[in-house]
Amino acid sequence: AQSVTQPDIHITVSEGASLELRCNYSYGATPYLFWYVQSPGQGLQLLLKYFSGDTLVQGIKGFEAEFKRSQSSFNLRKPSVHWSDAAEYFCAVVKGGSEKLVFGKGTKLTVNP
Amino acid sequence: NAGVTQTPKFQVLKTGQSMTLQCAQDMNHNSMYWYRQDPGMGLRLIYYSASEGTTDKGEVPNGYNVSRLNKREFSLRLESAAPSQTSVYFCASRYRFFYGYTFGSGTRLTVV
């Protein structure tokens, strides 16, 4: 069965520090990969996506993610975190040809001043 | 602004009551989805509709029904609400995979 794992439930970083949020998926083939962000009480906003090609993808708000086929991972990174980045981040996966977008359980990010 | 609109934003129901959550998109998207979000569980797919006139079950369909009224609208119905259905419900739509999925702002439902 298709699954998405975000190993870290909660991460705390200081403002200005770098950030990496982990995501692993279980699939035989390369799926379509997404990262979404959800601010408290809000809907989900797409940060970035990967389908094929360059394994390092750039997104909005200064985020990037790297697809590593050998590790079945799609980790999200940001070089310098801002207080406004505090939110919950979701990795999501769609198997090619499927209609179903499957989410990880999310990582909550707290940013200390 | 173009997007996905959900109504209502908040609702409190008594156990056994019924209600319909409404969702409409004005982006001419083919596929529409209903998810529920519970703390520590991420988002779980309830039902989806790949095109007008078709619907299929997702991961957690029990206790729900859906209707794809036309290309724009996709409603979710709770026939007999239960406290376990207390959740935040999100509607989403998409045109093609590479455009990503667009989410509504959610409906917070409490069943007492």
CSV table of C-alpha atoms in Angstrom, one decimal:
chain,number,residue,atom,x,y,z
A,1,ALA,CA,0.0,0.0,0.0
A,2,GLN,CA,1.0,3.5,-0.7
A,3,SER,CA,2.3,5.4,2.3
A,4,VAL,CA,4.0,8.6,3.2
A,5,THR,CA,6.1,9.0,6.3
A,6,GLN,CA,7.1,12.2,8.0
A,7,PRO,CA,9.2,11.0,10.9
A,8,ASP,CA,9.2,14.3,12.8
A,9,ILE,CA,6.0,15.3,14.4
A,10,HIS,CA,7.3,18.5,15.8
A,11,ILE,CA,10.5,20.5,15.1
A,12,THR,CA,11.7,23.7,16.8
A,13,VAL,CA,14.3,25.9,15.2
A,14,SER,CA,15.6,29.4,15.9
A,15,GLU,CA,14.8,32.2,13.5
A,16,GLY,CA,17.6,32.4,11.0
A,17,ALA,CA,18.6,28.8,11.4
A,18,SER,CA,18.4,26.3,8.5
A,19,LEU,CA,15.6,23.8,8.2
A,20,GLU,CA,15.1,20.4,6.8
A,21,LEU,CA,11.8,18.5,7.0
A,22,ARG,CA,11.9,14.8,6.1
A,23,CYS,CA,9.5,12.8,3.9
A,24,ASN,CA,9.8,9.2,2.8
A,25,TYR,CA,7.4,7.3,0.6
A,26,SER,CA,6.8,3.7,-0.1
A,27,TYR,CA,6.3,3.0,-3.8
A,28,GLY,CA,7.9,0.9,-6.6
A,29,ALA,CA,7.8,3.7,-9.1
A,30,THR,CA,8.5,7.4,-8.9
A,31,PRO,CA,5.3,9.1,-7.8
A,32,TYR,CA,4.3,12.7,-8.0
A,33,LEU,CA,5.5,14.5,-4.9
A,34,PHE,CA,4.2,17.6,-3.2
A,35,TRP,CA,4.8,19.7,-0.1
A,36,TYR,CA,2.0,21.8,1.4
A,37,VAL,CA,2.0,24.3,4.2
A,38,GLN,CA,-0.9,25.0,6.6
A,39,SER,CA,-1.0,28.0,8.9
A,40,PRO,CA,-3.2,27.8,12.0
A,41,GLY,CA,-6.8,27.8,11.1
A,42,GLN,CA,-6.1,28.0,7.4
A,43,GLY,CA,-6.3,25.8,4.3
A,44,LEU,CA,-3.4,24.2,2.6
A,45,GLN,CA,-1.0,26.1,0.3
A,46,LEU,CA,1.2,24.3,-2.3
A,47,LEU,CA,4.9,25.0,-1.6
A,48,LEU,CA,6.4,23.0,-4.4
A,49,LYS,CA,6.0,19.8,-6.5
A,50,TYR,CA,8.1,17.2,-8.3
A,51,PHE,CA,7.2,15.1,-11.3
A,52,SER,CA,10.4,14.5,-13.2
A,53,GLY,CA,13.6,16.0,-14.3
A,54,ASP,CA,15.9,18.0,-12.1
A,55,THR,CA,15.7,16.4,-8.6
A,56,LEU,CA,16.2,19.8,-6.8
A,57,VAL,CA,13.0,21.8,-7.1
A,58,GLN,CA,12.4,25.4,-6.0
A,59,GLY,CA,9.2,26.5,-4.5
A,60,ILE,CA,7.6,29.6,-3.0
A,61,LYS,CA,8.7,31.4,0.2
A,62,GLY,CA,12.3,30.4,-0.3
A,63,PHE,CA,11.7,26.6,0.1
A,64,GLU,CA,13.3,23.9,-1.9
A,65,ALA,CA,13.1,20.1,-1.9
A,66,GLU,CA,15.3,17.4,-3.2
A,67,PHE,CA,14.1,14.1,-4.6
A,68,LYS,CA,16.4,11.1,-3.9
A,69,ARG,CA,15.2,8.0,-5.6
A,70,SER,CA,17.6,5.7,-3.9
A,71,GLN,CA,16.3,6.8,-0.5
A,72,SER,CA,12.6,7.2,-1.5
A,73,SER,CA,12.8,10.6,0.0
A,74,PHE,CA,11.6,14.1,-0.8
A,75,ASN,CA,13.0,16.4,2.0
A,76,LEU,CA,12.0,20.0,2.3
A,77,ARG,CA,14.7,22.6,3.1
A,78,LYS,CA,15.1,26.3,3.8
A,79,PRO,CA,18.4,28.0,4.4
A,80,SER,CA,17.2,30.6,6.9
A,81,VAL,CA,13.8,30.3,8.7
A,82,HIS,CA,11.6,33.3,9.4
A,83,TRP,CA,9.1,33.6,12.2
A,84,SER,CA,6.3,33.6,9.7
A,85,ASP,CA,7.3,30.0,8.6
A,86,ALA,CA,5.8,28.6,11.8
A,87,ALA,CA,3.1,26.3,10.5
A,88,GLU,CA,2.4,22.7,9.8
A,89,TYR,CA,4.0,21.1,6.8
A,90,PHE,CA,2.6,18.1,4.9
A,91,CYS,CA,4.3,15.9,2.3
A,92,ALA,CA,1.9,14.3,-0.2
A,93,VAL,CA,2.2,11.7,-2.9
A,94,VAL,CA,0.2,10.7,-6.0
A,95,LYS,CA,1.0,7.5,-7.8
A,96,GLY,CA,1.1,8.1,-11.5
A,97,GLY,CA,-2.4,7.5,-13.0
A,98,SER,CA,-4.1,7.5,-9.6
A,99,GLU,CA,-6.6,10.0,-8.5
A,100,LYS,CA,-5.6,9.8,-4.8
A,101,LEU,CA,-3.4,12.4,-3.2
A,102,VAL,CA,-2.1,10.7,0.0
A,103,PHE,CA,-0.7,12.8,2.8
A,104,GLY,CA,1.8,12.2,5.6
A,105,LYS,CA,0.7,13.0,9.1
A,106,GLY,CA,2.5,16.4,9.1
A,107,THR,CA,5.4,18.1,10.8
A,108,LYS,CA,4.6,21.1,13.0
A,109,LEU,CA,7.3,23.8,12.9
A,110,THR,CA,7.8,26.2,15.8
A,111,VAL,CA,10.2,29.1,15.3
A,112,ASN,CA,11.9,30.7,18.3
A,113,PRO,CA,12.9,34.3,18.2
B,1,ASN,CA,-11.0,35.4,-6.8
B,2,ALA,CA,-10.8,32.0,-8.5
B,3,GLY,CA,-10.6,29.1,-6.1
B,4,VAL,CA,-12.4,26.5,-4.1
B,5,THR,CA,-15.3,27.7,-1.9
B,6,GLN,CA,-16.6,25.7,1.0
B,7,THR,CA,-19.8,26.4,3.1
B,8,PRO,CA,-20.4,26.6,5.9
B,9,LYS,CA,-17.1,27.4,7.7
B,10,PHE,CA,-18.3,26.2,11.1
B,11,GLN,CA,-21.1,23.9,12.1
B,12,VAL,CA,-22.2,22.2,15.3
B,13,LEU,CA,-24.5,19.2,15.0
B,14,LYS,CA,-26.2,16.9,17.5
B,15,THR,CA,-25.6,13.2,17.2
B,16,GLY,CA,-28.0,11.7,14.6
B,17,GLN,CA,-28.6,15.0,12.7
B,18,SER,CA,-27.8,15.2,9.1
B,19,MET,CA,-26.2,17.9,7.0
B,20,THR,CA,-24.5,18.6,3.7
B,21,LEU,CA,-21.2,20.3,3.2
B,22,GLN,CA,-21.0,22.3,0.0
B,23,CYS,CA,-18.0,22.8,-2.2
B,24,ALA,CA,-17.7,24.7,-5.5
B,25,GLN,CA,-14.8,25.5,-7.7
B,26,ASP,CA,-14.6,28.0,-10.5
B,27,MET,CA,-11.4,26.9,-12.2
B,28,ASN,CA,-13.0,24.4,-14.6
B,29,HIS,CA,-11.2,21.5,-12.8
B,30,ASN,CA,-12.2,18.0,-13.7
B,31,SER,CA,-11.4,16.3,-10.4
B,32,MET,CA,-12.7,17.1,-6.9
B,33,TYR,CA,-12.0,15.6,-3.5
B,34,TRP,CA,-13.2,15.6,0.1
B,35,TYR,CA,-10.7,15.1,2.9
B,36,ARG,CA,-11.0,15.2,6.7
B,37,GLN,CA,-8.2,16.4,8.9
B,38,ASP,CA,-7.8,15.2,12.5
B,39,PRO,CA,-4.9,16.0,14.9
B,40,GLY,CA,-1.9,13.8,14.3
B,41,MET,CA,-3.6,12.0,11.4
B,42,GLY,CA,-2.8,14.3,8.5
B,43,LEU,CA,-5.5,14.5,5.8
B,44,ARG,CA,-7.4,11.4,4.8
B,45,LEU,CA,-9.4,11.1,1.6
B,46,ILE,CA,-13.1,10.4,2.1
B,47,TYR,CA,-14.4,10.5,-1.5
B,48,TYR,CA,-13.3,11.8,-4.8
B,49,SER,CA,-14.8,12.5,-8.2
B,50,ALA,CA,-12.6,12.2,-11.2
B,51,SER,CA,-15.1,13.8,-13.5
B,52,GLU,CA,-18.7,14.9,-13.6
B,53,GLY,CA,-21.0,12.0,-13.0
B,54,THR,CA,-18.4,9.8,-11.3
B,55,THR,CA,-17.6,9.3,-7.6
B,56,ASP,CA,-15.3,6.8,-5.8
B,57,LYS,CA,-14.5,5.9,-2.3
B,58,GLY,CA,-11.3,7.0,-0.6
B,59,GLU,CA,-9.6,5.8,2.6
B,60,VAL,CA,-12.4,6.7,5.1
B,61,PRO,CA,-15.8,6.7,3.3
B,62,ASN,CA,-18.0,5.1,6.0
B,63,GLY,CA,-20.8,7.4,7.2
B,64,TYR,CA,-20.6,9.7,4.3
B,65,ASN,CA,-22.2,10.2,0.9
B,66,VAL,CA,-21.3,12.5,-2.0
B,67,SER,CA,-22.8,14.0,-5.0
B,68,ARG,CA,-21.1,15.5,-8.0
B,69,LEU,CA,-23.9,17.9,-8.9
B,70,ASN,CA,-22.1,19.3,-12.0
B,71,LYS,CA,-18.6,20.1,-12.9
B,72,ARG,CA,-18.4,22.9,-10.4
B,73,GLU,CA,-20.0,21.4,-7.3
B,74,PHE,CA,-19.2,18.4,-5.1
B,75,SER,CA,-21.1,18.0,-1.9
B,76,LEU,CA,-20.5,15.8,1.1
B,77,ARG,CA,-23.4,14.5,3.2
B,78,LEU,CA,-23.5,13.1,6.7
B,79,GLU,CA,-26.8,11.2,7.0
B,80,SER,CA,-26.6,10.6,10.8
B,81,ALA,CA,-23.8,12.5,12.4
B,82,ALA,CA,-21.6,10.8,15.0
B,83,PRO,CA,-19.1,12.3,17.4
B,84,SER,CA,-16.3,10.4,15.5
B,85,GLN,CA,-17.1,12.7,12.6
B,86,THR,CA,-16.0,15.8,14.5
B,87,SER,CA,-13.2,17.0,12.2
B,88,VAL,CA,-12.1,19.7,9.8
B,89,TYR,CA,-13.3,18.9,6.3
B,90,PHE,CA,-11.4,20.2,3.2
B,91,CYS,CA,-12.6,20.2,-0.4
B,92,ALA,CA,-10.0,20.2,-3.1
B,93,SER,CA,-9.9,20.2,-6.9
B,94,ARG,CA,-7.3,19.7,-9.7
B,95,TYR,CA,-7.1,20.0,-13.4
B,96,ARG,CA,-3.9,18.0,-14.2
B,97,PHE,CA,-1.4,16.5,-11.8
B,98,PHE,CA,1.3,18.9,-12.7
B,99,TYR,CA,-0.8,21.9,-11.7
B,100,GLY,CA,-1.2,20.6,-8.2
B,101,TYR,CA,-4.3,20.5,-6.1
B,102,THR,CA,-6.2,23.6,-4.8
B,103,PHE,CA,-7.8,23.4,-1.4
B,104,GLY,CA,-10.7,25.3,0.1
B,105,SER,CA,-10.4,27.0,3.5
B,106,GLY,CA,-12.2,24.1,5.3
B,107,THR,CA,-15.3,23.4,7.4
B,108,ARG,CA,-14.9,22.9,11.1
B,109,LEU,CA,-17.6,20.4,12.2
B,110,THR,CA,-18.3,19.5,15.8
B,111,VAL,CA,-20.8,16.7,16.6
B,112,VAL,CA,-22.0,16.7,20.2
